[in-house]
Coordinates of C-alpha atoms in Angstrom, one line a residue:
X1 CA 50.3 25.6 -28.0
X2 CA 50.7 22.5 -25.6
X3 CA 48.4 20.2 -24.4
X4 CA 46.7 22.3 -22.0
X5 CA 41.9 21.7 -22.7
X6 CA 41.2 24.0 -25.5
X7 CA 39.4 26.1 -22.6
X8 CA 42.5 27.4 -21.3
X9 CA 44.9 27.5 -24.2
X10 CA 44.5 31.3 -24.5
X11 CA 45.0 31.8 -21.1
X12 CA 49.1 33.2 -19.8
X13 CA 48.9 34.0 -16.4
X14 CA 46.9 33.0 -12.9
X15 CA 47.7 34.7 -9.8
X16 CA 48.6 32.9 -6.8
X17 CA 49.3 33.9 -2.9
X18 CA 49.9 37.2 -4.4
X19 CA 51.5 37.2 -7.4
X20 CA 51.2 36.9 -11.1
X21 CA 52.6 33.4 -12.5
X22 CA 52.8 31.8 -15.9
X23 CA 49.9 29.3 -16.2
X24 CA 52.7 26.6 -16.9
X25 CA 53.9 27.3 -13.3
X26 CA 50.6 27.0 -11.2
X27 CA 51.7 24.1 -9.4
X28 CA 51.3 23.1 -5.7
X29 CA 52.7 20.2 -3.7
X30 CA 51.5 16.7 -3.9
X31 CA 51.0 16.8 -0.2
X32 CA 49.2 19.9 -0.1
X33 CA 46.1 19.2 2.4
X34 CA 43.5 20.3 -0.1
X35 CA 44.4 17.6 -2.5
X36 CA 44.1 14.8 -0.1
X37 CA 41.0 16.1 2.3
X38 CA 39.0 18.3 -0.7
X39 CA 39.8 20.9 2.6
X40 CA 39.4 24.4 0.1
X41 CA 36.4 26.9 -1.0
X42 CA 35.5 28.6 -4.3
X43 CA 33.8 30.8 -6.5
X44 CA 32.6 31.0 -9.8
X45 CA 31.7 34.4 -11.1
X46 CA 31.3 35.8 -15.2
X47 CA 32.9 38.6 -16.4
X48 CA 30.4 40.2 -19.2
X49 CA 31.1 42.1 -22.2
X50 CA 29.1 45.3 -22.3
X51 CA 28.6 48.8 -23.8
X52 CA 31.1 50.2 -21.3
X53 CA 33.8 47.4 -21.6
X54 CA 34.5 43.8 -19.4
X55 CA 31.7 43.8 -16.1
X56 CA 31.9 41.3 -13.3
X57 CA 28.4 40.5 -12.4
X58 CA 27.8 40.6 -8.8
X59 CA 31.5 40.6 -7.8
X60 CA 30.1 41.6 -4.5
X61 CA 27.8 38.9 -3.6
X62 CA 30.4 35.9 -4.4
X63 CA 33.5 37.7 -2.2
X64 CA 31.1 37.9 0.3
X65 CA 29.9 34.2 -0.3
X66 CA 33.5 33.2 -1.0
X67 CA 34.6 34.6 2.2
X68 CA 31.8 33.4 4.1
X69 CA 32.4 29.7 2.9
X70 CA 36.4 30.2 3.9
X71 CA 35.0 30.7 7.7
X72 CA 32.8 27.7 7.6
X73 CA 35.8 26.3 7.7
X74 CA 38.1 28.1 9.6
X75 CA 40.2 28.6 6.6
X76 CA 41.7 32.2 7.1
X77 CA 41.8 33.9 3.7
X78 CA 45.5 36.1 4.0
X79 CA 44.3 38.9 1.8
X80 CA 41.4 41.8 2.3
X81 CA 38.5 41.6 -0.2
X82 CA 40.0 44.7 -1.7
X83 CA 43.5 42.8 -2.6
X84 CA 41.6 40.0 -4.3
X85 CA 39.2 42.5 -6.2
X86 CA 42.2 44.1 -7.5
X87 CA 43.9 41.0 -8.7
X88 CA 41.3 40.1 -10.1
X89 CA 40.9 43.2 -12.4
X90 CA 44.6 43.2 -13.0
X91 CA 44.5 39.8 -14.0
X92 CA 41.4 40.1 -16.9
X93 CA 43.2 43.6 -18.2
X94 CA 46.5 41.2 -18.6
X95 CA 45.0 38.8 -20.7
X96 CA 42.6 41.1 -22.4
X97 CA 39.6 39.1 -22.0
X98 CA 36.1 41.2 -23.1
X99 CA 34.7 38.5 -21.2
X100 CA 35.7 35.4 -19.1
X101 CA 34.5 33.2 -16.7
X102 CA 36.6 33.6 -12.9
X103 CA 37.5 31.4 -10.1
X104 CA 39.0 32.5 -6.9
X105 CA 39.8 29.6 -4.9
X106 CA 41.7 29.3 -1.0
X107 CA 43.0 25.7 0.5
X108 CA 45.0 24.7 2.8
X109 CA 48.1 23.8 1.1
X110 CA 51.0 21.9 1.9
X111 CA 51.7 21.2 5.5
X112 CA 51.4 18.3 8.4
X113 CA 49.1 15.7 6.7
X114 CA 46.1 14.6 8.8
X115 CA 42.7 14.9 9.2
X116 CA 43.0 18.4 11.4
X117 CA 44.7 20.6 9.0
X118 CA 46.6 22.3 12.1
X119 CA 49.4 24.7 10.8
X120 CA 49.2 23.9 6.7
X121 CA 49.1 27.2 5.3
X122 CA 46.0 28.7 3.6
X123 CA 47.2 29.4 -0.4
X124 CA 45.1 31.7 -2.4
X125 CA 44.7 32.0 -6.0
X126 CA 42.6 33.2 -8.8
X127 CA 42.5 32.4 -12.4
X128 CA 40.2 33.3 -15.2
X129 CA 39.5 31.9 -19.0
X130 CA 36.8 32.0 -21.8
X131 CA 33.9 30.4 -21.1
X132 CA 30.5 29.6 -23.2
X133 CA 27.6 28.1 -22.1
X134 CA 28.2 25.4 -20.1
X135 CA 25.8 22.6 -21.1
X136 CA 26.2 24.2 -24.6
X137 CA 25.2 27.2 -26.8
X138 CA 22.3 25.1 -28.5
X139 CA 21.1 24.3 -24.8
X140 CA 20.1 27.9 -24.1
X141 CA 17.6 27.5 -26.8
X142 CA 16.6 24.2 -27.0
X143 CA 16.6 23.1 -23.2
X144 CA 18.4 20.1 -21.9
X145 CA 17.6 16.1 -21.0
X146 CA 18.2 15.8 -17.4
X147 CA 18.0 12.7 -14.9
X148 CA 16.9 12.5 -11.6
X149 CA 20.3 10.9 -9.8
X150 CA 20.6 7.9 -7.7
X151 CA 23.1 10.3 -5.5
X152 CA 21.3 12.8 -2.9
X153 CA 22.5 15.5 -1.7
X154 CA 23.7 15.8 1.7
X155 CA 22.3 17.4 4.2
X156 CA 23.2 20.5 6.2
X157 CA 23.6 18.3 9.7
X158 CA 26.6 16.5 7.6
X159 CA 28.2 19.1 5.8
X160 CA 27.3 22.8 5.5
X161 CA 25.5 23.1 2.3
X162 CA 26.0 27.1 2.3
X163 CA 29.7 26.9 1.9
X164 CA 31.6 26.1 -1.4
X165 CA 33.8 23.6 -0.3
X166 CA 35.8 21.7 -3.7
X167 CA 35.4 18.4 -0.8
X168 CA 31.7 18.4 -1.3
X169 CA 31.5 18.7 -5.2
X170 CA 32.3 15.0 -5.4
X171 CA 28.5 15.1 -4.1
X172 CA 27.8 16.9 -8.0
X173 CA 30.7 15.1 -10.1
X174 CA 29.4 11.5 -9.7
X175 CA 25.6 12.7 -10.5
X176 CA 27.2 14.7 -13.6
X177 CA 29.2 11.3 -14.8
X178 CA 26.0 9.1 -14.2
X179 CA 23.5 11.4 -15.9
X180 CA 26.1 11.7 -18.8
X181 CA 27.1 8.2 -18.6
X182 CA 23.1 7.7 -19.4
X183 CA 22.5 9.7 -22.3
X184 CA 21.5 12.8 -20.6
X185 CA 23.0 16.2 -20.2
X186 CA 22.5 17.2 -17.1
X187 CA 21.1 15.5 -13.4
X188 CA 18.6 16.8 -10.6
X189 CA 19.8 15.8 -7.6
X190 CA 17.2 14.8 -4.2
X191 CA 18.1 15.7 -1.0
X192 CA 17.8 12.8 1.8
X193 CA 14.2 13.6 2.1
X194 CA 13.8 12.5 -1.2
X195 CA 12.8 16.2 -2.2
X196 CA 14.2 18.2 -4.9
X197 CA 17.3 19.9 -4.2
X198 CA 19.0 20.7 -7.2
X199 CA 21.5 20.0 -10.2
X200 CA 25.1 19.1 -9.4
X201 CA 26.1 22.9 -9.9
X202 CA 22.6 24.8 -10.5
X203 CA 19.3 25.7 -8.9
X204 CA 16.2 24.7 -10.2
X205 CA 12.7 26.3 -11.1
X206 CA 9.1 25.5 -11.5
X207 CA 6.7 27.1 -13.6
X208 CA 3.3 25.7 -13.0
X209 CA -0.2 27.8 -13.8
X210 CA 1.9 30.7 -14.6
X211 CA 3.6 30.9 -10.9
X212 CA 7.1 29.8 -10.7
X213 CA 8.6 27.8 -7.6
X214 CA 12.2 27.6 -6.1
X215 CA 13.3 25.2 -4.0
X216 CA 14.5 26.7 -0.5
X217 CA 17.4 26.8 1.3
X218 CA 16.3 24.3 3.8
X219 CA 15.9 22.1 1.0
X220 CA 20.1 21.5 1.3
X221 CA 20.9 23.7 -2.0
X222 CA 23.3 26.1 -2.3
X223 CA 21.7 29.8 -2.0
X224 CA 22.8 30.5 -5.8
X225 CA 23.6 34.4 -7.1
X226 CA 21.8 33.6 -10.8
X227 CA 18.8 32.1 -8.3
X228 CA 18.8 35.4 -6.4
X229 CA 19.0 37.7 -10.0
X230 CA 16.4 35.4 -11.6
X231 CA 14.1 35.7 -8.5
X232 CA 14.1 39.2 -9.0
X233 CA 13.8 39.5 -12.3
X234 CA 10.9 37.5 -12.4
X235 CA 9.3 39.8 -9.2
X236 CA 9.6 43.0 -11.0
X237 CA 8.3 41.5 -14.2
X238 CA 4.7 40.9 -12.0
X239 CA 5.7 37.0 -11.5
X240 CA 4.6 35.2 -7.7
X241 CA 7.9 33.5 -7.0
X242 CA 7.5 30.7 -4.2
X243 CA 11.6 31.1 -3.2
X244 CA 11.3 28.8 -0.1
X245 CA 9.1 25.7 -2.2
X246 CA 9.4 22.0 -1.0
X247 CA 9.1 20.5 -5.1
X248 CA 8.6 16.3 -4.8
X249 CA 10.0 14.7 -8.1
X250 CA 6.6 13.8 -9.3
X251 CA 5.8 17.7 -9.6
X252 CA 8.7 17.4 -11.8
X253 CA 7.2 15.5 -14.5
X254 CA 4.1 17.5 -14.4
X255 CA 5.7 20.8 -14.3
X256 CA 4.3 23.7 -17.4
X257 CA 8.2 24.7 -17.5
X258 CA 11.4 23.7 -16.1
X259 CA 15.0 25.3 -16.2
X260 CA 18.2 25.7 -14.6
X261 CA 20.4 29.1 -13.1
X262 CA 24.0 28.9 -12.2
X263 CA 26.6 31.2 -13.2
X264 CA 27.9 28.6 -15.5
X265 CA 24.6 27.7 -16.8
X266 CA 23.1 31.0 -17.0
X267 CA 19.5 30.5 -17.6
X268 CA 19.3 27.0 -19.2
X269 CA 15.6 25.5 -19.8
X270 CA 15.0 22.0 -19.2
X271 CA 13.3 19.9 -21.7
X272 CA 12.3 16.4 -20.4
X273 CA 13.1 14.6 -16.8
X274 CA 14.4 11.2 -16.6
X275 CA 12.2 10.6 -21.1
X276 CA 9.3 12.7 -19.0
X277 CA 8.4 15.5 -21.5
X278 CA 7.7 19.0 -20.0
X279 CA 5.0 20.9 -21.5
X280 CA 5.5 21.3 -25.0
X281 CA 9.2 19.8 -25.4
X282 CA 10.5 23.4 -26.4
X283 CA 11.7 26.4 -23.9
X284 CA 8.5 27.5 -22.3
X285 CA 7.3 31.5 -22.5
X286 CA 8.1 32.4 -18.5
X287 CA 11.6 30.5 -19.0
X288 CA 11.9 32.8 -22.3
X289 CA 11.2 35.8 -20.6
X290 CA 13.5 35.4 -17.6
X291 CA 16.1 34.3 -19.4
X292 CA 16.2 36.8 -22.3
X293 CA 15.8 39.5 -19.4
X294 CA 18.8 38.1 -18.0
X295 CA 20.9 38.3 -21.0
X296 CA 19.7 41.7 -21.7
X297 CA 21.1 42.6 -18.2
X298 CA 24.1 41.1 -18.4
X299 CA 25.6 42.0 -21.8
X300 CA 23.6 45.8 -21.1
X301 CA 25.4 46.6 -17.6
X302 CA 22.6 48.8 -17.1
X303 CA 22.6 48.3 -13.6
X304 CA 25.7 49.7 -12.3
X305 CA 25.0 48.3 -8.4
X306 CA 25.4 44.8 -10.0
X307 CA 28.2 45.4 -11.8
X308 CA 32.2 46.1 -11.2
X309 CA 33.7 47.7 -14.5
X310 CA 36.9 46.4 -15.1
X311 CA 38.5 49.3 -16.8
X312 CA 36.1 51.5 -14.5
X313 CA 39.8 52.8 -12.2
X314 CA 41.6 53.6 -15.1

């Protein structure tokens, strides 16, 4: 088709500032603000095929978060929650996607350069594509080999860590490239406590003597959607969950179970920390459980509050 990543080669349109484009003419100035000053928020958010047709998961939650993350930075999103919602929907029923992966995404765009982004204009677009598992299908099953990174992640007092800012996620891409550039799928990222935080783009559990341990939000991570739905699930399936855990990196190597949540990476387990074993090697039975509960969910729909039905207004 062109040389577009294989991701996105079935992918026609994107919408942007309010309209449906061609995906060959998403473009935005080479001054744009954004570009230079990482000055913009996002989402990530799945789209999940069920017995009733394409569902996003928790649409709610990430507008909300989305929105939330735009005021952090006085970024002024030009469109109600209802317009975007709406594109959105329109957009997956135009490329007749059963299931996709979304990101909504505001910047400032292009304007007077400098620091203060002063009149640039706030541009809005959303685009979605086919997505897998994003450290890999035989991940889900087999775990991954993660790294403790030489990057920390940055506190709260320097840069709001409850906003999705594209700025800070050079924070995550240079622990991605030097866990990668090691051998190892995936990193766990300290904060400047030398604490656990959490991976460049997921939260992290703990399952030790049959409890299971999340690091808190003081603990400079992002308050992650997966987190929130894996924190339930594992309450109503008779689990303690310690949500608001301060987890040093030795507890890591002596941990029964470890694994991921993200949006992208769903419910990953995790199966050895910087050549550190956990448990047996293998996806551990409370990972299992969680994560086959969270599947079931997903790809069920069964619970309509969590769930936006694409087709659902036709």
């Amino acid at each position: 088709m062109s040389d577009r990543p294989e991701m996105f080669e079935a992918v026609d349109e994107v919408w942007m500032d309010g309209e449906f484009v061609d995906f060959e003419d998403a473009n935005v100035h080479l001054l744009t603000h954004a570009l230079h000053y990482g000055t913009g928020v996002f989402e990530g958010v799945r789209c999940y095929e069920t017995g009733e047709g394409p569902a996003i998961f928790r649409w709610e939650e990430h507008l909300d978060r989305f929105y939330n993350s735009a005021e952090v930075y006085d970024i002024e999103i030009p469109f109600e929650k209802q317009e975007l919602t709406e594109a959105t929907e329109e957009l997956i029923r135009r490329e007749g996607f059963e299931s996709c992966y979304i990101r909504p995404i505001a910047f400032y765009g292009y304007g007077p350069l400098g620091l203060n982004p002063g009149k640039s204009p706030v541009q809005v677009g959303l685009a979605v594509w086919p997505w897998g598992a994003y450290l890999g299908e035989e991940a889900l099953e087999d775990g991954v080999d993660v790294a403790v990174s030489s990057w920390r992640k940055y506190a709260s007092s320097q840069i709001p860590t409850n906003a999705k800012t594209t700025g800070t996620y050079v924070n995550s891409v240079l622990a991605s490239l030097e866990a990668k550039e090691n051998g190892y799928t995936e990193a766990i990222v300290l904060n400047k406590e030398g604490n656990v935080a959490e991976g460049p783009g997921e939260n992290i559990f703990l399952v030790r003597d049959g409890e299971i341990y999340t690091t808190g939000l003081a603990e400079s991570i992002l308050d992650g959607i997966t987190r929130r739905t894996a924190i339930e699930l594992a309450e109503e399936r008779g689990y303690t969950v310690h949500d608001d855990a301060t987890i040093s990196r030795g507890e890591l190597y002596t941990a029964d179970e470890l694994f991921f949540t993200g949006t992208a990476a769903e419910v990953t387990p995790i199966r050895s920390v910087d050549d550190n074993e956990i448990g047996t090697g293998t996806k551990g039975p409370v990972t299992d459980e969680l994560q086959t509960a969270f599947f079931d969910l997903v790809e069920s729909g069964e619970r309509e509050e969590w769930f936006r039905y694409v087709y659902s207004n036709d």
